[in-house]
Amino acid sequence: STTVTYRRIGDDNVLVEYGEMRLDLALRARAHALHHALEQHRPDGLIDLTPGIRSLQVKVDPARLPQSRLVPLLTELEASLPAAQDLVVPSRTVRLPLSWDDPSTREAIERYMHGVRADAPWCPWNIEFIRRMNGLASVEDVHRIVYDAEYLVLGLGDVYLGAPVATPLDPRHRLVTTKYNPARTWTPENAVGIGGAYLCIYGMEGPGGYQFVGRTTQIWNHRHPLTAQGFDPEHPWLLRFFDRIQWYPVSADELLDLRADMAAGRGHVEITDGTFSLAEHEQFLAANAEDIAATRAAMEAARSEERERWAAAGEFVRKESA
């Protein structure tokens, strides 16, 4: 059975955590089920709910709902939830353009090399680094996997509000990388990157650490909430929990045109309604378990080799300041 941990955060928050710290869609499903139950129950004193990948933070007014009552309420609700395997939730397919290895991301890497460090293992080309980290034969394999994958949005608010934390539904598509260390000081708006097992779209310019694969169109509509297709006035960020992101290729120049259309309120995002069933997903995992395990093992071995190369190059030796 899955362990549930309740962590007190001051007087006005409790963090509910599920299971061990690993990527498991069943744990995300449990957190989502509790989130939904609290929204339906809506106890007096509840202020806000913030879901994570395997957690839910519950913010309350302690004068109306003290923790002495909140934690028993949470445990009671949790015990009443249906099995996570019964979860079927709305899951839209959102097709987004991706300018592969976009010039803006190349510029960000160059700025990093000039201003932060030039000798990082992920320089001068993040996509080659992703290839090595996952034991792929060529960068074309990185390209193929990213475009073949369906990225399930597990969270919103990574880096900036509305920015997705997404991971491929098929574990064989889960490219894993380290993040920049230290981080970049500049990232172009709507750059697309991979950090750990997660993909993110940066909502705006700023610092960052995910390894770039390209750039897409706007995921936050702050100019034309009433006209841009795919957005609505009550939901100015494009993506929602359990959306499936699919990429289609565009050139750098085509992307600039698409971005201009979005900025002017003429943009269009292809969105198809559907559902996500955890039971069906687990049947897929079981049917492909042997190949999934072999693929993941090869990727893990490649990461071990990469870490050995770093060690030999002195990456883990603390560099004394001059």
PDB file of C-alpha atoms in Angstrom:
ATOM      1  CA  SER A   1       0.000   0.000   0.000  1.00  0.00           C
ATOM      2  CA  THR A   2       1.077   3.600  -0.594  1.00  0.00           C
ATOM      3  CA  THR A   3       2.273   5.542   2.424  1.00  0.00           C
ATOM      4  CA  VAL A   4       0.740   8.973   3.061  1.00  0.00           C
ATOM      5  CA  THR A   5       2.768  11.576   4.974  1.00  0.00           C
ATOM      6  CA  TYR A   6       1.257  14.762   6.448  1.00  0.00           C
ATOM      7  CA  ARG A   7       3.773  17.560   6.975  1.00  0.00           C
ATOM      8  CA  ARG A   8       2.917  20.642   8.979  1.00  0.00           C
ATOM      9  CA  ILE A   9       3.973  23.969   7.428  1.00  0.00           C
ATOM     10  CA  GLY A  10       3.384  26.663  10.036  1.00  0.00           C
ATOM     11  CA  ASP A  11      -0.165  27.080  11.316  1.00  0.00           C
ATOM     12  CA  ASP A  12      -1.886  27.504   7.975  1.00  0.00           C
ATOM     13  CA  ASN A  13      -0.566  24.765   5.642  1.00  0.00           C
ATOM     14  CA  VAL A  14      -0.317  20.983   5.510  1.00  0.00           C
ATOM     15  CA  LEU A  15       1.629  19.153   2.790  1.00  0.00           C
ATOM     16  CA  VAL A  16       0.208  15.721   1.925  1.00  0.00           C
ATOM     17  CA  GLU A  17       2.860  13.488   0.300  1.00  0.00           C
ATOM     18  CA  TYR A  18       2.307  10.125  -1.378  1.00  0.00           C
ATOM     19  CA  GLY A  19       4.801   7.291  -1.543  1.00  0.00           C
ATOM     20  CA  GLU A  20       8.517   7.446  -2.213  1.00  0.00           C
ATOM     21  CA  MET A  21      10.307  10.149  -4.207  1.00  0.00           C
ATOM     22  CA  ARG A  22      10.025   8.573  -7.662  1.00  0.00           C
ATOM     23  CA  LEU A  23       8.152   9.214 -10.877  1.00  0.00           C
ATOM     24  CA  ASP A  24       4.927   7.209 -10.692  1.00  0.00           C
ATOM     25  CA  LEU A  25       1.724   8.362 -12.374  1.00  0.00           C
ATOM     26  CA  ALA A  26      -0.297   6.404  -9.793  1.00  0.00           C
ATOM     27  CA  LEU A  27       1.030   8.750  -7.082  1.00  0.00           C
ATOM     28  CA  ARG A  28       0.031  11.766  -9.176  1.00  0.00           C
ATOM     29  CA  ALA A  29      -3.411  10.198  -9.540  1.00  0.00           C
ATOM     30  CA  ARG A  30      -3.760   9.829  -5.755  1.00  0.00           C
ATOM     31  CA  ALA A  31      -2.858  13.483  -5.201  1.00  0.00           C
ATOM     32  CA  HIS A  32      -5.306  14.509  -7.930  1.00  0.00           C
ATOM     33  CA  ALA A  33      -8.112  12.462  -6.373  1.00  0.00           C
ATOM     34  CA  LEU A  34      -7.606  14.161  -2.995  1.00  0.00           C
ATOM     35  CA  HIS A  35      -7.456  17.565  -4.719  1.00  0.00           C
ATOM     36  CA  HIS A  36     -10.785  16.858  -6.437  1.00  0.00           C
ATOM     37  CA  ALA A  37     -12.385  15.571  -3.216  1.00  0.00           C
ATOM     38  CA  LEU A  38     -11.385  18.724  -1.305  1.00  0.00           C
ATOM     39  CA  GLU A  39     -12.740  20.926  -4.091  1.00  0.00           C
ATOM     40  CA  GLN A  40     -16.038  19.063  -3.887  1.00  0.00           C
ATOM     41  CA  HIS A  41     -16.138  19.014  -0.082  1.00  0.00           C
ATOM     42  CA  ARG A  42     -14.923  22.626   0.231  1.00  0.00           C
ATOM     43  CA  PRO A  43     -14.662  22.724   4.058  1.00  0.00           C
ATOM     44  CA  ASP A  44     -15.072  26.115   5.718  1.00  0.00           C
ATOM     45  CA  GLY A  45     -11.630  27.681   6.165  1.00  0.00           C
ATOM     46  CA  LEU A  46     -10.034  26.137   3.061  1.00  0.00           C
ATOM     47  CA  ILE A  47      -8.142  28.859   1.166  1.00  0.00           C
ATOM     48  CA  ASP A  48      -6.033  27.224  -1.528  1.00  0.00           C
ATOM     49  CA  LEU A  49      -4.870  23.883  -2.963  1.00  0.00           C
ATOM     50  CA  THR A  50      -1.488  23.504  -4.685  1.00  0.00           C
ATOM     51  CA  PRO A  51      -0.805  20.101  -6.273  1.00  0.00           C
ATOM     52  CA  GLY A  52       2.696  18.767  -6.891  1.00  0.00           C
ATOM     53  CA  ILE A  53       3.817  15.637  -8.720  1.00  0.00           C
ATOM     54  CA  ARG A  54       3.100  13.360  -5.736  1.00  0.00           C
ATOM     55  CA  SER A  55       1.810  15.859  -3.201  1.00  0.00           C
ATOM     56  CA  LEU A  56      -0.919  18.354  -2.373  1.00  0.00           C
ATOM     57  CA  GLN A  57      -0.383  21.477  -0.278  1.00  0.00           C
ATOM     58  CA  VAL A  58      -3.499  22.544   1.615  1.00  0.00           C
ATOM     59  CA  LYS A  59      -3.697  26.146   2.799  1.00  0.00           C
ATOM     60  CA  VAL A  60      -6.321  27.086   5.380  1.00  0.00           C
ATOM     61  CA  ASP A  61      -7.404  29.870   7.686  1.00  0.00           C
ATOM     62  CA  PRO A  62      -6.284  28.400  11.045  1.00  0.00           C
ATOM     63  CA  ALA A  63      -8.902  30.418  12.922  1.00  0.00           C
ATOM     64  CA  ARG A  64     -11.654  28.596  11.023  1.00  0.00           C
ATOM     65  CA  LEU A  65      -9.964  25.281  10.304  1.00  0.00           C
ATOM     66  CA  PRO A  66      -7.150  24.574  12.784  1.00  0.00           C
ATOM     67  CA  GLN A  67      -4.712  21.778  12.073  1.00  0.00           C
ATOM     68  CA  SER A  68      -6.172  19.754  14.917  1.00  0.00           C
ATOM     69  CA  ARG A  69      -9.281  19.386  12.716  1.00  0.00           C
ATOM     70  CA  LEU A  70      -7.629  19.654   9.307  1.00  0.00           C
ATOM     71  CA  VAL A  71      -5.410  16.572   9.542  1.00  0.00           C
ATOM     72  CA  PRO A  72      -8.229  14.246  10.714  1.00  0.00           C
ATOM     73  CA  LEU A  73     -10.385  15.650   7.895  1.00  0.00           C
ATOM     74  CA  LEU A  74      -7.639  14.924   5.348  1.00  0.00           C
ATOM     75  CA  THR A  75      -7.097  11.371   6.617  1.00  0.00           C
ATOM     76  CA  GLU A  76     -10.853  10.728   6.515  1.00  0.00           C
ATOM     77  CA  LEU A  77     -11.149  12.033   2.970  1.00  0.00           C
ATOM     78  CA  GLU A  78      -8.084  10.072   1.879  1.00  0.00           C
ATOM     79  CA  ALA A  79      -9.530   6.832   3.284  1.00  0.00           C
ATOM     80  CA  SER A  80     -12.761   7.394   1.339  1.00  0.00           C
ATOM     81  CA  LEU A  81     -11.111   7.892  -2.049  1.00  0.00           C
ATOM     82  CA  PRO A  82     -11.549   5.280  -4.776  1.00  0.00           C
ATOM     83  CA  ALA A  83      -8.488   3.353  -5.914  1.00  0.00           C
ATOM     84  CA  ALA A  84      -6.124   5.448  -8.017  1.00  0.00           C
ATOM     85  CA  GLN A  85      -6.414   2.818 -10.765  1.00  0.00           C
ATOM     86  CA  ASP A  86     -10.066   3.852 -11.182  1.00  0.00           C
ATOM     87  CA  LEU A  87      -9.038   7.399 -12.103  1.00  0.00           C
ATOM     88  CA  VAL A  88     -10.287   8.645 -15.472  1.00  0.00           C
ATOM     89  CA  VAL A  89      -9.792  12.376 -15.993  1.00  0.00           C
ATOM     90  CA  PRO A  90     -10.234  14.861 -18.846  1.00  0.00           C
ATOM     91  CA  SER A  91      -7.046  14.825 -20.932  1.00  0.00           C
ATOM     92  CA  ARG A  92      -6.812  17.142 -23.919  1.00  0.00           C
ATOM     93  CA  THR A  93      -4.291  16.606 -26.705  1.00  0.00           C
ATOM     94  CA  VAL A  94      -2.546  19.936 -27.336  1.00  0.00           C
ATOM     95  CA  ARG A  95      -0.452  20.122 -30.524  1.00  0.00           C
ATOM     96  CA  LEU A  96       2.266  22.750 -30.324  1.00  0.00           C
ATOM     97  CA  PRO A  97       4.914  23.857 -32.831  1.00  0.00           C
ATOM     98  CA  LEU A  98       8.537  23.192 -31.929  1.00  0.00           C
ATOM     99  CA  SER A  99      11.429  24.961 -33.611  1.00  0.00           C
ATOM    100  CA  TRP A 100      14.139  22.372 -33.023  1.00  0.00           C
ATOM    101  CA  ASP A 101      17.469  23.694 -31.726  1.00  0.00           C
ATOM    102  CA  ASP A 102      16.077  27.209 -32.165  1.00  0.00           C
ATOM    103  CA  PRO A 103      18.567  30.085 -32.707  1.00  0.00           C
ATOM    104  CA  SER A 104      17.305  31.760 -29.515  1.00  0.00           C
ATOM    105  CA  THR A 105      18.356  28.719 -27.467  1.00  0.00           C
ATOM    106  CA  ARG A 106      21.747  28.654 -29.197  1.00  0.00           C
ATOM    107  CA  GLU A 107      22.148  32.303 -28.188  1.00  0.00           C
ATOM    108  CA  ALA A 108      21.284  31.455 -24.577  1.00  0.00           C
ATOM    109  CA  ILE A 109      23.970  28.742 -24.531  1.00  0.00           C
ATOM    110  CA  GLU A 110      26.524  31.175 -25.985  1.00  0.00           C
ATOM    111  CA  ARG A 111      25.671  33.788 -23.352  1.00  0.00           C
ATOM    112  CA  TYR A 112      26.093  31.122 -20.677  1.00  0.00           C
ATOM    113  CA  MET A 113      29.481  30.104 -22.029  1.00  0.00           C
ATOM    114  CA  HIS A 114      30.691  33.707 -22.156  1.00  0.00           C
ATOM    115  CA  GLY A 115      29.218  34.843 -18.832  1.00  0.00           C
ATOM    116  CA  VAL A 116      28.989  31.811 -16.532  1.00  0.00           C
ATOM    117  CA  ARG A 117      31.137  28.867 -17.613  1.00  0.00           C
ATOM    118  CA  ALA A 118      32.351  27.520 -20.937  1.00  0.00           C
ATOM    119  CA  ASP A 119      33.581  24.115 -19.743  1.00  0.00           C
ATOM    120  CA  ALA A 120      30.244  22.651 -18.600  1.00  0.00           C
ATOM    121  CA  PRO A 121      29.486  19.126 -19.875  1.00  0.00           C
ATOM    122  CA  TRP A 122      26.308  20.425 -21.565  1.00  0.00           C
ATOM    123  CA  CYS A 123      28.217  23.020 -23.589  1.00  0.00           C
ATOM    124  CA  PRO A 124      28.400  23.902 -26.401  1.00  0.00           C
ATOM    125  CA  TRP A 125      25.253  21.981 -27.451  1.00  0.00           C
ATOM    126  CA  ASN A 126      22.527  20.786 -25.077  1.00  0.00           C
ATOM    127  CA  ILE A 127      21.067  18.295 -27.560  1.00  0.00           C
ATOM    128  CA  GLU A 128      24.385  16.464 -27.886  1.00  0.00           C
ATOM    129  CA  PHE A 129      24.540  16.364 -24.079  1.00  0.00           C
ATOM    130  CA  ILE A 130      21.034  14.835 -23.963  1.00  0.00           C
ATOM    131  CA  ARG A 131      22.181  12.238 -26.509  1.00  0.00           C
ATOM    132  CA  ARG A 132      25.170  11.214 -24.376  1.00  0.00           C
ATOM    133  CA  MET A 133      23.182  11.172 -21.142  1.00  0.00           C
ATOM    134  CA  ASN A 134      20.707   8.711 -22.612  1.00  0.00           C
ATOM    135  CA  GLY A 135      23.070   6.514 -24.629  1.00  0.00           C
ATOM    136  CA  LEU A 136      21.522   7.338 -28.006  1.00  0.00           C
ATOM    137  CA  ALA A 137      23.373   6.688 -31.252  1.00  0.00           C
ATOM    138  CA  SER A 138      22.816  10.144 -32.746  1.00  0.00           C
ATOM    139  CA  VAL A 139      21.171  13.500 -32.123  1.00  0.00           C
ATOM    140  CA  GLU A 140      18.566  12.432 -34.701  1.00  0.00           C
ATOM    141  CA  ASP A 141      17.439   9.889 -32.088  1.00  0.00           C
ATOM    142  CA  VAL A 142      16.860  12.740 -29.610  1.00  0.00           C
ATOM    143  CA  HIS A 143      14.809  14.512 -32.298  1.00  0.00           C
ATOM    144  CA  ARG A 144      12.777  11.381 -33.053  1.00  0.00           C
ATOM    145  CA  ILE A 145      11.992  10.653 -29.416  1.00  0.00           C
ATOM    146  CA  VAL A 146      10.887  14.209 -28.588  1.00  0.00           C
ATOM    147  CA  TYR A 147       8.545  14.364 -31.590  1.00  0.00           C
ATOM    148  CA  ASP A 148       7.219  10.811 -31.040  1.00  0.00           C
ATOM    149  CA  ALA A 149       6.457  11.355 -27.360  1.00  0.00           C
ATOM    150  CA  GLU A 150       3.183  12.374 -25.742  1.00  0.00           C
ATOM    151  CA  TYR A 151       4.077  14.563 -22.761  1.00  0.00           C
ATOM    152  CA  LEU A 152       1.548  14.316 -19.920  1.00  0.00           C
ATOM    153  CA  VAL A 153       1.243  17.546 -17.911  1.00  0.00           C
ATOM    154  CA  LEU A 154       1.617  16.539 -14.262  1.00  0.00           C
ATOM    155  CA  GLY A 155       2.005  20.040 -12.820  1.00  0.00           C
ATOM    156  CA  LEU A 156       1.685  23.710 -13.665  1.00  0.00           C
ATOM    157  CA  GLY A 157       3.941  26.389 -12.268  1.00  0.00           C
ATOM    158  CA  ASP A 158       7.399  24.978 -12.946  1.00  0.00           C
ATOM    159  CA  VAL A 159       9.693  28.021 -13.150  1.00  0.00           C
ATOM    160  CA  TYR A 160       6.718  30.369 -13.738  1.00  0.00           C
ATOM    161  CA  LEU A 161       2.939  30.301 -13.267  1.00  0.00           C
ATOM    162  CA  GLY A 162       1.281  28.168 -15.927  1.00  0.00           C
ATOM    163  CA  ALA A 163       4.532  26.530 -17.049  1.00  0.00           C
ATOM    164  CA  PRO A 164       4.099  22.749 -17.351  1.00  0.00           C
ATOM    165  CA  VAL A 165       5.939  19.942 -15.633  1.00  0.00           C
ATOM    166  CA  ALA A 166       5.403  17.200 -18.216  1.00  0.00           C
ATOM    167  CA  THR A 167       6.756  13.715 -18.751  1.00  0.00           C
ATOM    168  CA  PRO A 168       6.315  11.231 -21.604  1.00  0.00           C
ATOM    169  CA  LEU A 169       3.595   8.637 -21.111  1.00  0.00           C
ATOM    170  CA  ASP A 170       5.867   5.968 -22.595  1.00  0.00           C
ATOM    171  CA  PRO A 171       8.880   5.510 -20.265  1.00  0.00           C
ATOM    172  CA  ARG A 172      11.037   4.678 -23.315  1.00  0.00           C
ATOM    173  CA  HIS A 173      10.618   8.322 -24.345  1.00  0.00           C
ATOM    174  CA  ARG A 174      11.735   9.690 -20.947  1.00  0.00           C
ATOM    175  CA  LEU A 175      15.005  11.366 -21.747  1.00  0.00           C
ATOM    176  CA  VAL A 176      16.739  12.222 -18.462  1.00  0.00           C
ATOM    177  CA  THR A 177      19.300  14.987 -17.957  1.00  0.00           C
ATOM    178  CA  THR A 178      20.886  17.053 -15.246  1.00  0.00           C
ATOM    179  CA  LYS A 179      20.127  20.765 -15.078  1.00  0.00           C
ATOM    180  CA  TYR A 180      22.647  23.544 -15.606  1.00  0.00           C
ATOM    181  CA  ASN A 181      24.873  24.108 -12.569  1.00  0.00           C
ATOM    182  CA  PRO A 182      25.136  26.999 -12.014  1.00  0.00           C
ATOM    183  CA  ALA A 183      21.923  28.072 -13.726  1.00  0.00           C
ATOM    184  CA  ARG A 184      21.666  30.298 -16.781  1.00  0.00           C
ATOM    185  CA  THR A 185      21.050  33.983 -16.220  1.00  0.00           C
ATOM    186  CA  TRP A 186      18.926  34.243 -19.393  1.00  0.00           C
ATOM    187  CA  THR A 187      16.427  31.954 -21.110  1.00  0.00           C
ATOM    188  CA  PRO A 188      14.278  33.025 -24.085  1.00  0.00           C
ATOM    189  CA  GLU A 189      10.527  33.189 -23.611  1.00  0.00           C
ATOM    190  CA  ASN A 190       8.858  29.843 -24.428  1.00  0.00           C
ATOM    191  CA  ALA A 191      12.096  27.889 -24.692  1.00  0.00           C
ATOM    192  CA  VAL A 192      11.480  24.147 -24.319  1.00  0.00           C
ATOM    193  CA  GLY A 193      13.850  22.137 -22.174  1.00  0.00           C
ATOM    194  CA  ILE A 194      14.349  18.877 -20.297  1.00  0.00           C
ATOM    195  CA  GLY A 195      15.544  18.641 -16.694  1.00  0.00           C
ATOM    196  CA  GLY A 196      15.568  15.370 -14.790  1.00  0.00           C
ATOM    197  CA  ALA A 197      12.773  13.357 -16.430  1.00  0.00           C
ATOM    198  CA  TYR A 198      10.595  16.420 -16.964  1.00  0.00           C
ATOM    199  CA  LEU A 199       9.957  18.754 -19.862  1.00  0.00           C
ATOM    200  CA  CYS A 200       9.146  22.417 -19.292  1.00  0.00           C
ATOM    201  CA  ILE A 201       8.069  25.366 -21.432  1.00  0.00           C
ATOM    202  CA  TYR A 202       9.385  28.630 -20.012  1.00  0.00           C
ATOM    203  CA  GLY A 203       6.518  31.100 -19.682  1.00  0.00           C
ATOM    204  CA  MET A 204       8.714  34.183 -19.896  1.00  0.00           C
ATOM    205  CA  GLU A 205      12.330  35.339 -20.150  1.00  0.00           C
ATOM    206  CA  GLY A 206      14.475  34.704 -17.107  1.00  0.00           C
ATOM    207  CA  PRO A 207      17.050  32.403 -15.547  1.00  0.00           C
ATOM    208  CA  GLY A 208      16.815  28.644 -15.941  1.00  0.00           C
ATOM    209  CA  GLY A 209      18.540  25.293 -15.957  1.00  0.00           C
ATOM    210  CA  TYR A 210      16.689  22.884 -18.240  1.00  0.00           C
ATOM    211  CA  GLN A 211      18.588  21.505 -21.256  1.00  0.00           C
ATOM    212  CA  PHE A 212      17.224  23.097 -24.438  1.00  0.00           C
ATOM    213  CA  VAL A 213      15.612  21.190 -27.292  1.00  0.00           C
ATOM    214  CA  GLY A 214      13.894  24.145 -28.964  1.00  0.00           C
ATOM    215  CA  ARG A 215      11.263  26.868 -28.692  1.00  0.00           C
ATOM    216  CA  THR A 216       7.485  27.082 -29.098  1.00  0.00           C
ATOM    217  CA  THR A 217       4.622  29.589 -29.090  1.00  0.00           C
ATOM    218  CA  GLN A 218       3.184  31.456 -26.095  1.00  0.00           C
ATOM    219  CA  ILE A 219       1.661  29.445 -23.241  1.00  0.00           C
ATOM    220  CA  TRP A 220       0.523  32.532 -21.318  1.00  0.00           C
ATOM    221  CA  ASN A 221      -1.889  34.947 -22.947  1.00  0.00           C
ATOM    222  CA  HIS A 222      -1.478  38.391 -21.414  1.00  0.00           C
ATOM    223  CA  ARG A 223      -2.527  40.494 -24.391  1.00  0.00           C
ATOM    224  CA  HIS A 224      -5.671  39.137 -26.031  1.00  0.00           C
ATOM    225  CA  PRO A 225      -7.545  36.901 -23.570  1.00  0.00           C
ATOM    226  CA  LEU A 226     -10.817  37.213 -25.472  1.00  0.00           C
ATOM    227  CA  THR A 227      -9.579  36.490 -28.984  1.00  0.00           C
ATOM    228  CA  ALA A 228      -6.630  34.098 -29.020  1.00  0.00           C
ATOM    229  CA  GLN A 229      -7.886  30.582 -29.695  1.00  0.00           C
ATOM    230  CA  GLY A 230      -6.921  28.037 -27.062  1.00  0.00           C
ATOM    231  CA  PHE A 231      -7.135  30.536 -24.209  1.00  0.00           C
ATOM    232  CA  ASP A 232     -10.139  31.840 -22.312  1.00  0.00           C
ATOM    233  CA  PRO A 233     -10.604  34.798 -19.952  1.00  0.00           C
ATOM    234  CA  GLU A 234     -10.831  32.608 -16.849  1.00  0.00           C
ATOM    235  CA  HIS A 235      -7.818  30.513 -17.832  1.00  0.00           C
ATOM    236  CA  PRO A 236      -5.138  32.755 -19.380  1.00  0.00           C
ATOM    237  CA  TRP A 237      -2.495  30.019 -19.361  1.00  0.00           C
ATOM    238  CA  LEU A 238      -2.864  27.468 -22.134  1.00  0.00           C
ATOM    239  CA  LEU A 239      -2.221  24.126 -20.454  1.00  0.00           C
ATOM    240  CA  ARG A 240      -4.145  22.162 -17.815  1.00  0.00           C
ATOM    241  CA  PHE A 241      -3.418  19.178 -15.596  1.00  0.00           C
ATOM    242  CA  PHE A 242      -3.311  15.884 -17.556  1.00  0.00           C
ATOM    243  CA  ASP A 243      -3.077  17.584 -20.949  1.00  0.00           C
ATOM    244  CA  ARG A 244      -0.967  15.648 -23.475  1.00  0.00           C
ATOM    245  CA  ILE A 245       1.500  17.812 -25.381  1.00  0.00           C
ATOM    246  CA  GLN A 246       2.432  16.655 -28.879  1.00  0.00           C
ATOM    247  CA  TRP A 247       5.055  18.525 -30.918  1.00  0.00           C
ATOM    248  CA  TYR A 248       5.074  19.178 -34.627  1.00  0.00           C
ATOM    249  CA  PRO A 249       8.132  20.591 -36.418  1.00  0.00           C
ATOM    250  CA  VAL A 250       8.398  24.153 -37.703  1.00  0.00           C
ATOM    251  CA  SER A 251      11.374  26.181 -38.888  1.00  0.00           C
ATOM    252  CA  ALA A 252      12.764  29.065 -36.846  1.00  0.00           C
ATOM    253  CA  ASP A 253      11.236  31.569 -39.286  1.00  0.00           C
ATOM    254  CA  GLU A 254       7.855  29.814 -39.204  1.00  0.00           C
ATOM    255  CA  LEU A 255       7.924  29.954 -35.419  1.00  0.00           C
ATOM    256  CA  LEU A 256       8.533  33.708 -35.453  1.00  0.00           C
ATOM    257  CA  ASP A 257       5.445  34.111 -37.662  1.00  0.00           C
ATOM    258  CA  LEU A 258       3.368  31.899 -35.378  1.00  0.00           C
ATOM    259  CA  ARG A 259       4.563  33.819 -32.321  1.00  0.00           C
ATOM    260  CA  ALA A 260       3.632  37.122 -33.986  1.00  0.00           C
ATOM    261  CA  ASP A 261       0.150  35.768 -34.721  1.00  0.00           C
ATOM    262  CA  MET A 262      -0.278  34.673 -31.098  1.00  0.00           C
ATOM    263  CA  ALA A 263       0.896  38.053 -29.819  1.00  0.00           C
ATOM    264  CA  ALA A 264      -1.607  39.795 -32.105  1.00  0.00           C
ATOM    265  CA  GLY A 265      -4.503  37.606 -30.974  1.00  0.00           C
ATOM    266  CA  ARG A 266      -4.737  35.739 -34.290  1.00  0.00           C
ATOM    267  CA  GLY A 267      -3.075  32.572 -33.074  1.00  0.00           C
ATOM    268  CA  HIS A 268      -4.629  29.122 -33.035  1.00  0.00           C
ATOM    269  CA  VAL A 269      -3.728  26.042 -31.020  1.00  0.00           C
ATOM    270  CA  GLU A 270      -5.072  22.645 -32.075  1.00  0.00           C
ATOM    271  CA  ILE A 271      -6.715  21.087 -29.014  1.00  0.00           C
ATOM    272  CA  THR A 272      -8.635  17.791 -28.993  1.00  0.00           C
ATOM    273  CA  ASP A 273     -10.676  16.622 -25.995  1.00  0.00           C
ATOM    274  CA  GLY A 274     -10.091  13.166 -24.545  1.00  0.00           C
ATOM    275  CA  THR A 275      -9.520  11.276 -21.306  1.00  0.00           C
ATOM    276  CA  PHE A 276      -6.646   9.681 -19.416  1.00  0.00           C
ATOM    277  CA  SER A 277      -7.233   6.330 -17.723  1.00  0.00           C
ATOM    278  CA  LEU A 278      -4.613   5.185 -15.233  1.00  0.00           C
ATOM    279  CA  ALA A 279      -5.797   1.565 -15.611  1.00  0.00           C
ATOM    280  CA  GLU A 280      -5.291   1.672 -19.393  1.00  0.00           C
ATOM    281  CA  HIS A 281      -1.871   3.261 -18.917  1.00  0.00           C
ATOM    282  CA  GLU A 282      -0.813   0.541 -16.488  1.00  0.00           C
ATOM    283  CA  GLN A 283      -2.002  -2.108 -18.964  1.00  0.00           C
ATOM    284  CA  PHE A 284       0.275  -0.477 -21.575  1.00  0.00           C
ATOM    285  CA  LEU A 285       3.207  -0.546 -19.140  1.00  0.00           C
ATOM    286  CA  ALA A 286       2.607  -4.221 -18.352  1.00  0.00           C
ATOM    287  CA  ALA A 287       2.334  -5.185 -22.028  1.00  0.00           C
ATOM    288  CA  ASN A 288       5.637  -3.477 -22.840  1.00  0.00           C
ATOM    289  CA  ALA A 289       7.441  -4.099 -19.536  1.00  0.00           C
ATOM    290  CA  GLU A 290      10.380  -6.065 -20.935  1.00  0.00           C
ATOM    291  CA  ASP A 291      11.299  -3.548 -23.639  1.00  0.00           C
ATOM    292  CA  ILE A 292      10.732  -0.613 -21.285  1.00  0.00           C
ATOM    293  CA  ALA A 293      13.084  -2.163 -18.696  1.00  0.00           C
ATOM    294  CA  ALA A 294      15.782  -2.813 -21.310  1.00  0.00           C
ATOM    295  CA  THR A 295      15.561   0.726 -22.691  1.00  0.00           C
ATOM    296  CA  ARG A 296      15.691   2.307 -19.250  1.00  0.00           C
ATOM    297  CA  ALA A 297      18.640   0.120 -18.221  1.00  0.00           C
ATOM    298  CA  ALA A 298      20.622   1.207 -21.293  1.00  0.00           C
ATOM    299  CA  MET A 299      19.885   4.859 -20.518  1.00  0.00           C
ATOM    300  CA  GLU A 300      20.964   4.413 -16.891  1.00  0.00           C
ATOM    301  CA  ALA A 301      24.213   2.785 -17.983  1.00  0.00           C
ATOM    302  CA  ALA A 302      24.922   5.725 -20.300  1.00  0.00           C
ATOM    303  CA  ARG A 303      24.403   8.174 -17.432  1.00  0.00           C
ATOM    304  CA  SER A 304      26.820   6.222 -15.249  1.00  0.00           C
ATOM    305  CA  GLU A 305      29.429   6.415 -18.001  1.00  0.00           C
ATOM    306  CA  GLU A 306      28.846  10.146 -18.383  1.00  0.00           C
ATOM    307  CA  ARG A 307      29.323  10.687 -14.636  1.00  0.00           C
ATOM    308  CA  GLU A 308      32.591   8.732 -14.824  1.00  0.00           C
ATOM    309  CA  ARG A 309      33.770  11.046 -17.618  1.00  0.00           C
ATOM    310  CA  TRP A 310      32.889  14.047 -15.456  1.00  0.00           C
ATOM    311  CA  ALA A 311      34.814  12.631 -12.524  1.00  0.00           C
ATOM    312  CA  ALA A 312      37.867  12.010 -14.717  1.00  0.00           C
ATOM    313  CA  ALA A 313      37.652  15.606 -15.995  1.00  0.00           C
ATOM    314  CA  GLY A 314      37.505  16.996 -12.444  1.00  0.00           C
ATOM    315  CA  GLU A 315      33.866  18.114 -12.603  1.00  0.00           C
ATOM    316  CA  PHE A 316      33.245  17.042  -9.000  1.00  0.00           C
ATOM    317  CA  VAL A 317      36.416  18.635  -7.583  1.00  0.00           C
ATOM    318  CA  ARG A 318      35.687  21.919  -5.890  1.00  0.00           C
ATOM    319  CA  LYS A 319      37.447  24.652  -7.796  1.00  0.00           C
ATOM    320  CA  GLU A 320      39.239  27.075  -5.502  1.00  0.00           C
ATOM    321  CA  SER A 321      38.622  30.724  -6.245  1.00  0.00           C
ATOM    322  CA  ALA A 322      41.606  32.613  -7.576  1.00  0.00           C
TER     323      ALA A 322
END
